[in-house]
PDB file of C-alpha atoms and ligand atoms in Angstrom:
ATOM      1  CA  UNK L  58     104.601  94.779 101.260  1.00 95.00           C
ATOM      2  CA  UNK L  59     108.188  95.644 100.905  1.00 95.00           C
ATOM      3  CA  UNK L  60     109.064  91.878 101.005  1.00 95.00           C
ATOM      4  CA  UNK L  61     106.555  91.361  98.152  1.00 95.00           C
ATOM      5  CA  UNK L  62     108.545  93.794  95.993  1.00 95.00           C
ATOM      6  CA  UNK L  63     106.584  96.921  96.571  1.00 96.00           C
ATOM      7  CA  UNK L  64     108.331 100.290  96.881  1.00 97.00           C
ATOM      8  CA  UNK L  65     106.981 101.454 100.156  1.00 98.00           C
ATOM      9  CA  UNK L  66     106.291 104.867 101.119  1.00 98.00           C
ATOM     10  CA  UNK L  67     105.885 104.912 104.777  1.00 98.00           C
ATOM     11  CA  UNK L  68     104.231 107.839 106.357  1.00 98.00           C
ATOM     12  CA  UNK L  69     104.202 109.451 109.961  1.00 98.00           C
ATOM     13  CA  UNK L  70     103.739 112.759 111.821  1.00 97.00           C
ATOM     14  CA  UNK L  71     106.979 112.373 113.864  1.00 94.00           C
ATOM     15  CA  UNK L  72     110.427 111.161 113.701  1.00 95.00           C
ATOM     16  CA  UNK L  73     109.587 107.772 114.841  1.00 95.00           C
ATOM     17  CA  UNK L  74     108.280 106.782 111.335  1.00 96.00           C
ATOM     18  CA  UNK L  75     111.754 108.008 109.881  1.00 97.00           C
ATOM     19  CA  UNK L  76     113.542 105.698 112.112  1.00 97.00           C
ATOM     20  CA  UNK L  77     111.146 102.935 111.263  1.00 96.00           C
ATOM     21  CA  UNK L  78     111.914 103.437 107.584  1.00 98.00           C
ATOM     22  CA  UNK L  79     115.601 103.326 108.182  1.00 98.00           C
ATOM     23  CA  UNK L  80     115.293 100.069 109.924  1.00 97.00           C
ATOM     24  CA  UNK L  81     113.474  98.499 107.204  1.00 97.00           C
ATOM     25  CA  UNK L  82     115.934  99.928 104.604  1.00 97.00           C
ATOM     26  CA  UNK L  83     118.714  98.309 106.591  1.00 98.00           C
ATOM     27  CA  UNK L  84     116.875  95.073 106.213  1.00 96.00           C
ATOM     28  CA  UNK L  85     116.844  95.518 102.497  1.00 96.00           C
ATOM     29  CA  UNK L  86     113.254  96.805 101.868  1.00 97.00           C
ATOM     30  CA  UNK L  87     112.815  99.480  99.367  1.00 98.00           C
ATOM     31  CA  UNK L  88     111.378 102.181 101.568  1.00 98.00           C
ATOM     32  CA  UNK L  89     111.104 105.892 101.897  1.00 97.00           C
ATOM     33  CA  UNK L  90     109.659 107.937 104.644  1.00 98.00           C
ATOM     34  CA  UNK L  91     107.329 111.130 104.218  1.00 97.00           C
ATOM     35  CA  UNK L  92     105.831 113.253 106.672  1.00 97.00           C
ATOM     36  CA  UNK L  93     101.927 113.180 106.983  1.00 98.00           C
ATOM     37  CA  UNK L  94      99.317 114.226 109.432  1.00 98.00           C
ATOM     38  CA  UNK L  95      96.107 112.906 108.286  1.00 98.00           C
ATOM     39  CA  UNK L  96      93.963 115.584 109.913  1.00 98.00           C
ATOM     40  CA  UNK L  97      96.035 118.405 108.179  1.00 98.00           C
ATOM     41  CA  UNK L  98      94.641 119.211 104.765  1.00 97.00           C
ATOM     42  CA  UNK L  99      97.854 121.101 103.876  1.00 98.00           C
ATOM     43  CA  UNK L 100      99.980 118.054 104.875  1.00 98.00           C
ATOM     44  CA  UNK L 101      97.775 115.917 102.767  1.00 98.00           C
ATOM     45  CA  UNK L 102      97.864 118.113  99.774  1.00 98.00           C
ATOM     46  CA  UNK L 103     101.820 118.528 100.268  1.00 98.00           C
ATOM     47  CA  UNK L 104     102.330 114.780 100.153  1.00 98.00           C
ATOM     48  CA  UNK L 105      99.995 114.315  97.058  1.00 98.00           C
ATOM     49  CA  UNK L 106     101.720 117.332  95.280  1.00 98.00           C
ATOM     50  CA  UNK L 107     105.259 115.805  95.848  1.00 98.00           C
ATOM     51  CA  UNK L 108     104.062 112.417  94.549  1.00 98.00           C
ATOM     52  CA  UNK L 109     102.198 113.969  91.504  1.00 98.00           C
ATOM     53  CA  UNK L 110     105.448 116.331  90.658  1.00 98.00           C
ATOM     54  CA  UNK L 111     107.633 113.140  90.923  1.00 97.00           C
ATOM     55  CA  UNK L 112     105.432 111.132  88.436  1.00 98.00           C
ATOM     56  CA  UNK L 113     104.442 108.487  90.952  1.00 97.00           C
ATOM     57  CA  UNK L 114     101.743 106.103  90.853  1.00 97.00           C
ATOM     58  CA  UNK L 115      99.904 104.541  93.835  1.00 98.00           C
ATOM     59  CA  UNK L 116      99.239 100.806  93.409  1.00 97.00           C
ATOM     60  CA  UNK L 117      98.162 100.175  96.950  1.00 97.00           C
ATOM     61  CA  UNK L 118      97.127 102.804  99.777  1.00 98.00           C
ATOM     62  CA  UNK L 119      96.853 101.584 103.282  1.00 98.00           C
ATOM     63  CA  UNK L 120      95.186 104.041 105.474  1.00 98.00           C
ATOM     64  CA  UNK L 121      96.151 102.674 108.758  1.00 98.00           C
ATOM     65  CA  UNK L 122      96.493 105.811 111.169  1.00 98.00           C
ATOM     66  CA  UNK L 123      93.950 105.647 113.892  1.00 98.00           C
ATOM     67  CA  UNK L 124      93.232 106.893 117.449  1.00 98.00           C
ATOM     68  CA  UNK L 125      91.438 105.128 120.196  1.00 98.00           C
ATOM     69  CA  UNK L 126      90.814 107.909 122.943  1.00 97.00           C
ATOM     70  CA  UNK L 127      89.877 107.348 126.522  1.00 87.00           C
ATOM     71  CA  UNK L 128      87.635 110.390 126.888  1.00 85.00           C
ATOM     72  CA  UNK L 129      84.318 110.582 125.290  1.00 81.00           C
ATOM     73  CA  UNK L 130      83.645 114.368 125.165  1.00 90.00           C
ATOM     74  CA  UNK L 131      82.840 116.449 122.309  1.00 94.00           C
ATOM     75  CA  UNK L 132      86.408 117.199 121.555  1.00 95.00           C
ATOM     76  CA  UNK L 133      87.577 113.633 121.670  1.00 97.00           C
ATOM     77  CA  UNK L 134      84.857 112.618 119.451  1.00 97.00           C
ATOM     78  CA  UNK L 135      85.722 115.259 116.847  1.00 97.00           C
ATOM     79  CA  UNK L 136      89.417 114.223 116.893  1.00 97.00           C
ATOM     80  CA  UNK L 137      88.254 110.501 116.537  1.00 98.00           C
ATOM     81  CA  UNK L 138      86.241 111.107 113.718  1.00 98.00           C
ATOM     82  CA  UNK L 139      88.897 113.555 112.081  1.00 98.00           C
ATOM     83  CA  UNK L 140      91.753 110.753 112.348  1.00 98.00           C
ATOM     84  CA  UNK L 141      89.550 107.550 111.744  1.00 98.00           C
ATOM     85  CA  UNK L 142      87.102 108.665 109.320  1.00 98.00           C
ATOM     86  CA  UNK L 143      87.827 111.959 107.538  1.00 98.00           C
ATOM     87  CA  UNK L 144      91.500 111.516 107.246  1.00 98.00           C
ATOM     88  CA  UNK L 145      91.482 108.238 105.375  1.00 98.00           C
ATOM     89  CA  UNK L 146      88.623 109.857 103.105  1.00 98.00           C
ATOM     90  CA  UNK L 147      90.610 112.950 102.334  1.00 98.00           C
ATOM     91  CA  UNK L 148      93.837 111.124 101.842  1.00 98.00           C
ATOM     92  CA  UNK L 149      92.316 108.513  99.590  1.00 98.00           C
ATOM     93  CA  UNK L 150      90.596 111.367  97.435  1.00 98.00           C
ATOM     94  CA  UNK L 151      93.810 113.366  97.056  1.00 98.00           C
ATOM     95  CA  UNK L 152      95.699 110.260  95.826  1.00 98.00           C
ATOM     96  CA  UNK L 153      92.999 108.935  93.457  1.00 98.00           C
ATOM     97  CA  UNK L 154      94.419 110.549  90.370  1.00 98.00           C
ATOM     98  CA  UNK L 155      97.640 108.716  90.779  1.00 98.00           C
ATOM     99  CA  UNK L 156      95.904 105.112  91.300  1.00 98.00           C
ATOM    100  CA  UNK L 157      95.924 103.076  87.931  1.00 97.00           C
ATOM    101  CA  UNK L 158      93.232 100.591  87.111  1.00 95.00           C
ATOM    102  CA  UNK L 159      93.796  97.469  89.428  1.00 94.00           C
ATOM    103  CA  UNK L 160      95.114  99.663  92.533  1.00 96.00           C
ATOM    104  CA  UNK L 161      93.802  98.796  95.852  1.00 96.00           C
ATOM    105  CA  UNK L 162      92.786 100.942  98.783  1.00 98.00           C
ATOM    106  CA  UNK L 163      92.723  99.251 102.214  1.00 98.00           C
ATOM    107  CA  UNK L 164      91.094 100.809 105.236  1.00 98.00           C
ATOM    108  CA  UNK L 165      92.360  99.486 108.422  1.00 98.00           C
ATOM    109  CA  UNK L 166      89.234  99.359 110.387  1.00 98.00           C
ATOM    110  CA  UNK L 167      87.909  97.241 113.339  1.00 96.00           C
ATOM    111  CA  UNK L 168      85.357  94.692 114.292  1.00 94.00           C
ATOM    112  CA  UNK L 169      84.381  97.357 116.830  1.00 96.00           C
ATOM    113  CA  UNK L 170      82.624  99.194 114.168  1.00 97.00           C
ATOM    114  CA  UNK L 171      80.079  96.420 113.799  1.00 96.00           C
ATOM    115  CA  UNK L 172      76.641  97.745 112.972  1.00 97.00           C
ATOM    116  CA  UNK L 173      75.253  95.366 115.727  1.00 96.00           C
ATOM    117  CA  UNK L 174      76.350  97.829 118.207  1.00 95.00           C
ATOM    118  CA  UNK L 175      73.855 100.419 116.726  1.00 98.00           C
ATOM    119  CA  UNK L 176      70.338 100.873 117.442  1.00 98.00           C
ATOM    120  CA  UNK L 177      67.916  99.769 114.488  1.00 97.00           C
ATOM    121  CA  UNK L 178      67.389 103.109 112.979  1.00 97.00           C
ATOM    122  CA  UNK L 179      71.194 103.827 112.590  1.00 98.00           C
ATOM    123  CA  UNK L 180      71.846 100.278 111.580  1.00 98.00           C
ATOM    124  CA  UNK L 181      69.446 100.975 108.719  1.00 97.00           C
ATOM    125  CA  UNK L 182      70.904 104.260 107.728  1.00 97.00           C
ATOM    126  CA  UNK L 183      74.575 103.411 108.034  1.00 97.00           C
ATOM    127  CA  UNK L 184      74.003  99.929 106.436  1.00 96.00           C
ATOM    128  CA  UNK L 185      71.781 101.019 103.513  1.00 96.00           C
ATOM    129  CA  UNK L 186      73.142  99.488 100.316  1.00 93.00           C
ATOM    130  CA  UNK L 187      72.398 102.635  98.250  1.00 95.00           C
ATOM    131  CA  UNK L 188      73.868 104.984 100.907  1.00 97.00           C
ATOM    132  CA  UNK L 189      75.553 108.090  99.142  1.00 97.00           C
ATOM    133  CA  UNK L 190      78.648 109.736 100.173  1.00 98.00           C
ATOM    134  CA  UNK L 191      76.522 112.711 101.029  1.00 98.00           C
ATOM    135  CA  UNK L 192      74.250 110.816 103.153  1.00 98.00           C
ATOM    136  CA  UNK L 193      77.243 109.209 105.079  1.00 98.00           C
ATOM    137  CA  UNK L 194      78.768 112.578 105.720  1.00 98.00           C
ATOM    138  CA  UNK L 195      75.464 113.808 107.086  1.00 98.00           C
ATOM    139  CA  UNK L 196      75.310 110.799 109.369  1.00 98.00           C
ATOM    140  CA  UNK L 197      78.743 111.521 110.774  1.00 98.00           C
ATOM    141  CA  UNK L 198      78.102 115.300 111.177  1.00 97.00           C
ATOM    142  CA  UNK L 199      74.820 114.225 113.054  1.00 98.00           C
ATOM    143  CA  UNK L 200      76.901 112.171 115.342  1.00 98.00           C
ATOM    144  CA  UNK L 201      79.107 115.159 116.099  1.00 97.00           C
ATOM    145  CA  UNK L 202      76.321 117.425 116.673  1.00 96.00           C
ATOM    146  CA  UNK L 203      74.560 114.824 118.989  1.00 97.00           C
ATOM    147  CA  UNK L 204      77.642 114.533 121.051  1.00 97.00           C
ATOM    148  CA  UNK L 205      78.067 118.402 121.284  1.00 96.00           C
ATOM    149  CA  UNK L 206      74.531 118.707 122.331  1.00 96.00           C
ATOM    150  CA  UNK L 207      74.816 115.979 125.047  1.00 96.00           C
ATOM    151  CA  UNK L 208      72.352 113.717 123.345  1.00 96.00           C
ATOM    152  CA  UNK L 209      74.520 111.051 121.744  1.00 96.00           C
ATOM    153  CA  UNK L 210      73.458 108.414 124.280  1.00 95.00           C
ATOM    154  CA  UNK L 211      69.952 109.091 124.095  1.00 96.00           C
ATOM    155  CA  UNK L 212      69.865 108.801 120.184  1.00 97.00           C
ATOM    156  CA  UNK L 213      71.698 105.320 120.664  1.00 97.00           C
ATOM    157  CA  UNK L 214      75.308 106.267 119.391  1.00 97.00           C
ATOM    158  CA  UNK L 215      78.010 103.857 120.649  1.00 97.00           C
ATOM    159  CA  UNK L 216      81.495 105.347 121.449  1.00 97.00           C
ATOM    160  CA  UNK L 217      83.210 107.565 119.038  1.00 98.00           C
ATOM    161  CA  UNK L 218      85.774 104.766 118.124  1.00 98.00           C
ATOM    162  CA  UNK L 219      82.877 102.529 117.205  1.00 98.00           C
ATOM    163  CA  UNK L 220      81.094 105.280 115.235  1.00 98.00           C
ATOM    164  CA  UNK L 221      84.255 106.236 113.449  1.00 98.00           C
ATOM    165  CA  UNK L 222      84.940 102.679 112.274  1.00 98.00           C
ATOM    166  CA  UNK L 223      81.305 102.044 111.303  1.00 98.00           C
ATOM    167  CA  UNK L 224      81.709 105.177 109.139  1.00 98.00           C
ATOM    168  CA  UNK L 225      84.913 104.060 107.743  1.00 98.00           C
ATOM    169  CA  UNK L 226      83.256 100.741 106.767  1.00 98.00           C
ATOM    170  CA  UNK L 227      80.374 102.501 105.224  1.00 98.00           C
ATOM    171  CA  UNK L 228      83.005 104.872 103.412  1.00 98.00           C
ATOM    172  CA  UNK L 229      84.457 101.616 102.068  1.00 98.00           C
ATOM    173  CA  UNK L 230      81.146 100.507 100.291  1.00 97.00           C
ATOM    174  CA  UNK L 231      80.414 103.955  99.019  1.00 98.00           C
ATOM    175  CA  UNK L 232      84.065 104.236  97.501  1.00 98.00           C
ATOM    176  CA  UNK L 233      83.970 100.697  96.085  1.00 97.00           C
ATOM    177  CA  UNK L 234      80.981 101.832  94.178  1.00 97.00           C
ATOM    178  CA  UNK L 235      82.541 105.114  93.128  1.00 97.00           C
ATOM    179  CA  UNK L 236      85.640 103.507  91.953  1.00 97.00           C
ATOM    180  CA  UNK L 237      84.444 100.276  90.385  1.00 96.00           C
ATOM    181  CA  UNK L 238      84.463 101.695  86.616  1.00 96.00           C
ATOM    182  CA  UNK L 239      88.251 102.667  87.187  1.00 97.00           C
ATOM    183  CA  UNK L 240      88.753  98.961  88.540  1.00 95.00           C
ATOM    184  CA  UNK L 241      90.045 100.343  91.938  1.00 96.00           C
ATOM    185  CA  UNK L 242      89.274  97.860  94.816  1.00 96.00           C
ATOM    186  CA  UNK L 243      88.387  99.463  98.190  1.00 97.00           C
ATOM    187  CA  UNK L 244      88.136  97.154 101.306  1.00 97.00           C
ATOM    188  CA  UNK L 245      88.216  97.401 104.986  1.00 97.00           C
ATOM    189  CA  UNK L 246      90.389  95.082 107.155  1.00 97.00           C
ATOM    190  CA  UNK L 247      90.083  94.449 110.865  1.00 96.00           C
ATOM    191  CA  UNK L 248      93.662  93.181 111.992  1.00 96.00           C
ATOM    192  CA  UNK L 249      92.266  91.456 115.181  1.00 95.00           C
ATOM    193  CA  UNK L 250      93.385  92.584 118.632  1.00 96.00           C
ATOM    194  CA  UNK L 251      97.132  93.278 118.185  1.00 97.00           C
ATOM    195  CA  UNK L 252     100.019  94.284 120.517  1.00 98.00           C
ATOM    196  CA  UNK L 253     100.642  97.877 119.400  1.00 97.00           C
ATOM    197  CA  UNK L 254     100.426 100.918 121.648  1.00 96.00           C
ATOM    198  CA  UNK L 255      96.725 100.836 121.058  1.00 97.00           C
ATOM    199  CA  UNK L 256      96.244  97.169 121.638  1.00 97.00           C
ATOM    200  CA  UNK L 257      98.418  96.911 124.571  1.00 97.00           C
ATOM    201  CA  UNK L 258     100.555  94.107 125.805  1.00 96.00           C
ATOM    202  CA  UNK L 259      98.072  91.583 126.496  1.00 97.00           C
ATOM    203  CA  UNK L 260      96.611  91.754 123.056  1.00 98.00           C
ATOM    204  CA  UNK L 261      96.328  88.345 121.217  1.00 96.00           C
ATOM    205  CA  UNK L 262      98.298  89.079 118.190  1.00 97.00           C
ATOM    206  CA  UNK L 263     101.901  90.129 117.124  1.00 97.00           C
ATOM    207  CA  UNK L 264     102.226  93.155 114.932  1.00 96.00           C
ATOM    208  CA  UNK L 265     103.340  90.733 112.243  1.00 94.00           C
ATOM    209  CA  UNK L 266     100.177  88.810 112.469  1.00 95.00           C
ATOM    210  CA  UNK L 267      97.969  91.975 112.374  1.00 95.00           C
ATOM    211  CA  UNK L 268      99.819  93.299 109.472  1.00 95.00           C
ATOM    212  CA  UNK L 269      99.438  90.012 107.435  1.00 94.00           C
ATOM    213  CA  UNK L 270      95.714  90.370 107.249  1.00 91.00           C
ATOM    214  CA  UNK L 271      96.227  93.924 105.817  1.00 95.00           C
ATOM    215  CA  UNK L 272      98.857  92.743 103.316  1.00 95.00           C
ATOM    216  CA  UNK L 273      96.756  89.778 102.452  1.00 92.00           C
ATOM    217  CA  UNK L 274      93.647  92.113 101.505  1.00 92.00           C
ATOM    218  CA  UNK L 275      95.926  94.650  99.742  1.00 92.00           C
ATOM    219  CA  UNK L 276      97.456  92.228  97.378  1.00 90.00           C
ATOM    220  CA  UNK L 277      94.556  90.110  96.290  1.00 82.00           C
ATOM    221  CA  UNK L 278      94.497  90.288  92.550  1.00 75.00           C
ATOM    222  CA  UNK L 279      91.176  90.672  90.890  1.00 75.00           C
ATOM    223  CA  UNK L 280      89.878  90.164  94.351  1.00 84.00           C
ATOM    224  CA  UNK L 281      86.660  91.477  95.922  1.00 91.00           C
ATOM    225  CA  UNK L 282      85.703  95.134  96.516  1.00 95.00           C
ATOM    226  CA  UNK L 283      83.518  96.802  99.030  1.00 95.00           C
ATOM    227  CA  UNK L 284      84.159  93.958 101.839  1.00 95.00           C
ATOM    228  CA  UNK L 285      85.592  93.731 105.273  1.00 94.00           C
ATOM    229  CA  UNK L 286      87.985  91.032 106.077  1.00 93.00           C
ATOM    230  CA  UNK L 287      89.902  89.519 109.035  1.00 91.00           C
ATOM    231  CA  UNK L 288      92.389  87.014 108.066  1.00 89.00           C
ATOM    232  CA  UNK L 289      91.384  86.953 104.416  1.00 86.00           C
ATOM    233  CA  UNK L 290      87.828  86.095 105.310  1.00 88.00           C
ATOM    234  CA  UNK L 291      84.787  88.336 105.107  1.00 90.00           C
ATOM    235  CA  UNK L 292      83.176  89.432 108.364  1.00 90.00           C
ATOM    236  CA  UNK L 293      79.957  91.091 109.443  1.00 85.00           C
ATOM    237  CA  UNK L 294      79.658  94.966 108.804  1.00 88.00           C
TER     238      UNK L 294
HETATM  239  N1  NAP X  15      95.787  97.395 118.043  1.00 94.31           N
HETATM  240  C1  NAP X  15      94.443  96.854 117.803  1.00 94.31           C
HETATM  241  O1  NAP X  15      94.250  95.886 118.514  1.00 94.31           O
HETATM  242  C2  NAP X  15      93.753  97.256 116.678  1.00 94.31           C
HETATM  243  C3  NAP X  15      92.517  96.453 116.579  1.00 94.31           C
HETATM  244  C4  NAP X  15      91.582  96.834 115.533  1.00 94.31           C
HETATM  245  C5  NAP X  15      92.018  97.800 114.745  1.00 94.31           C
HETATM  246  N2  NAP X  15      93.112  98.586 114.882  1.00 94.31           N
HETATM  247  C6  NAP X  15      93.380  99.757 114.067  1.00 94.31           C
HETATM  248  O2  NAP X  15      94.737  99.613 113.337  1.00 94.31           O
HETATM  249  C7  NAP X  15      95.216 100.733 113.201  1.00 94.31           C
HETATM  250  C8  NAP X  15      96.508 100.914 113.668  1.00 94.31           C
HETATM  251  O3  NAP X  15      96.490 100.852 115.277  1.00 94.31           O
HETATM  252  P1  NAP X  15      97.598 100.519 116.165  1.00 94.31           P
HETATM  253  O4  NAP X  15      97.094  99.396 116.828  1.00 94.31           O
HETATM  254  O5  NAP X  15      98.862 100.501 115.390  1.00 94.31           O
HETATM  255  O6  NAP X  15      97.459 101.794 116.920  1.00 94.31           O
HETATM  256  P2  NAP X  15      98.495 102.658 117.657  1.00 94.31           P
HETATM  257  O7  NAP X  15      99.608 101.800 118.164  1.00 94.31           O
HETATM  258  O8  NAP X  15      97.948 103.705 118.488  1.00 94.31           O
HETATM  259  O9  NAP X  15      99.076 103.597 116.474  1.00 94.31           O
HETATM  260  C9  NAP X  15      98.373 104.521 115.687  1.00 94.31           C
HETATM  261  C10 NAP X  15      99.260 105.180 114.745  1.00 94.31           C
HETATM  262  O10 NAP X  15      98.367 106.227 114.056  1.00 94.31           O
HETATM  263  C11 NAP X  15      99.042 107.307 113.971  1.00 94.31           C
HETATM  264  N3  NAP X  15      98.289 108.730 114.027  1.00 94.31           N
HETATM  265  C12 NAP X  15      97.514 108.892 114.793  1.00 94.31           C
HETATM  266  N4  NAP X  15      97.068 110.210 114.493  1.00 94.31           N
HETATM  267  C13 NAP X  15      97.582 110.447 113.169  1.00 94.31           C
HETATM  268  C14 NAP X  15      97.604 111.544 112.373  1.00 94.31           C
HETATM  269  N5  NAP X  15      96.759 112.542 112.759  1.00 94.31           N
HETATM  270  N6  NAP X  15      98.177 111.485 111.315  1.00 94.31           N
HETATM  271  C15 NAP X  15      99.035 110.501 111.042  1.00 94.31           C
HETATM  272  N7  NAP X  15      99.174 109.415 111.910  1.00 94.31           N
HETATM  273  C16 NAP X  15      98.447 109.404 113.033  1.00 94.31           C
HETATM  274  C17 NAP X  15     100.030 107.338 115.158  1.00 94.31           C
HETATM  275  O11 NAP X  15     100.999 108.205 115.019  1.00 94.31           O
HETATM  276  P3  NAP X  15     101.816 108.857 116.245  1.00 94.31           P
HETATM  277  O12 NAP X  15     102.695 108.080 116.823  1.00 94.31           O
HETATM  278  O13 NAP X  15     102.352 110.192 115.724  1.00 94.31           O
HETATM  279  O14 NAP X  15     100.715 109.217 117.206  1.00 94.31           O
HETATM  280  C18 NAP X  15     100.427 105.879 115.405  1.00 94.31           C
HETATM  281  O15 NAP X  15     101.465 105.546 114.504  1.00 94.31           O
HETATM  282  C19 NAP X  15      94.219 101.904 113.576  1.00 94.31           C
HETATM  283  O16 NAP X  15      93.533 102.183 112.413  1.00 94.31           O
HETATM  284  C20 NAP X  15      93.335 100.945 114.769  1.00 94.31           C
HETATM  285  O17 NAP X  15      92.060 101.653 114.842  1.00 94.31           O
HETATM  286  C21 NAP X  15      93.932  98.303 115.941  1.00 94.31           C
END
C-alpha cells in the first residue's frame, strides 16, 4: 500500500510492529506506527479518538489481525471470535465516520470459513441474503453458548476458526449493504496459505504473495462490494 502512495498507519499490540514500521520507513515507505489491541474496546476508542483529533481520513482499512488457536475449549472459542470477528467489526464501526465516499474496508478472511463446512440449517442462516447484523450477532452468540454448554459438535458447528471466518464473511455482506449508500466498499480476501507464523514454513505462498491479494482488493477503484476474493477472483462463501 505504501509503494502505491498511501500513507500507511501500521498497528500492533507489541513493539514488533514498531520495528516493522521503522524498517519500512527506512525503505522509503510513508508509514506510522500506533498501538492497537483489537479485542480491547478502550484501545480501539483511543486510536479512533487520536485519528479524529488529528483530522485524519481513512481511505482503506485492512482488518488483518487474526488467531488460529490449537485448543477448542470455550475460552479458545471466545478468544477466536473476539479477535477474528468482533475485533474487525468494532474497529470498522469506530473508524467509519472518518471514511469518505469511495473508501474500502478489507477483511482478511479465509477459505476455511466456507459455508460448505456447515450443516444445511446453519448454511441457510449464515448465508441468508437478507441476514441482518442483529441476526448475525445472535448466531455468533449461539455458537459461543453451544461451545460453553458442550453441544457445539452435536449442533454441527465446525472449528472456532471456521466459525469466526464464516461470521466475518457474513459481516462483509451485512456491512456492504449498510454502507452502500455512502459508497464504501467492503470485501473479504483469502490470502491463500501463507508462510507467516500462523501458516508455518511449509505454506505455499510468501508473505508478499499473500499481501498482494489484499492490496489488489483494497485498491480496486469502483470495484465490487460484498464479495470474497482470492488473487482478485471471487471465490465461494
Ligand atoms: N497464514 C495463512 O496461511 C492464512 C491463511 C488464510 C487466512 N489468514 C488470515 O490472515 C490474517 C493474518 O494472519 P497471519 O498468517 O499473518 O497470522 P500470524 O502470523 O499469526 O499473525 C497474526 C497477527 O495478528 C495479530 N493479533 C492477534 N491478536 C491480536 C489482537 N488482539 N490485536 C491486534 N493484533 C492481534 C498478531 O499480533 P501479535 O504478534 O501481537 O500476536 C499477529 O501480528 C489472519 O486474519 C488470518 O486468519 C492467514
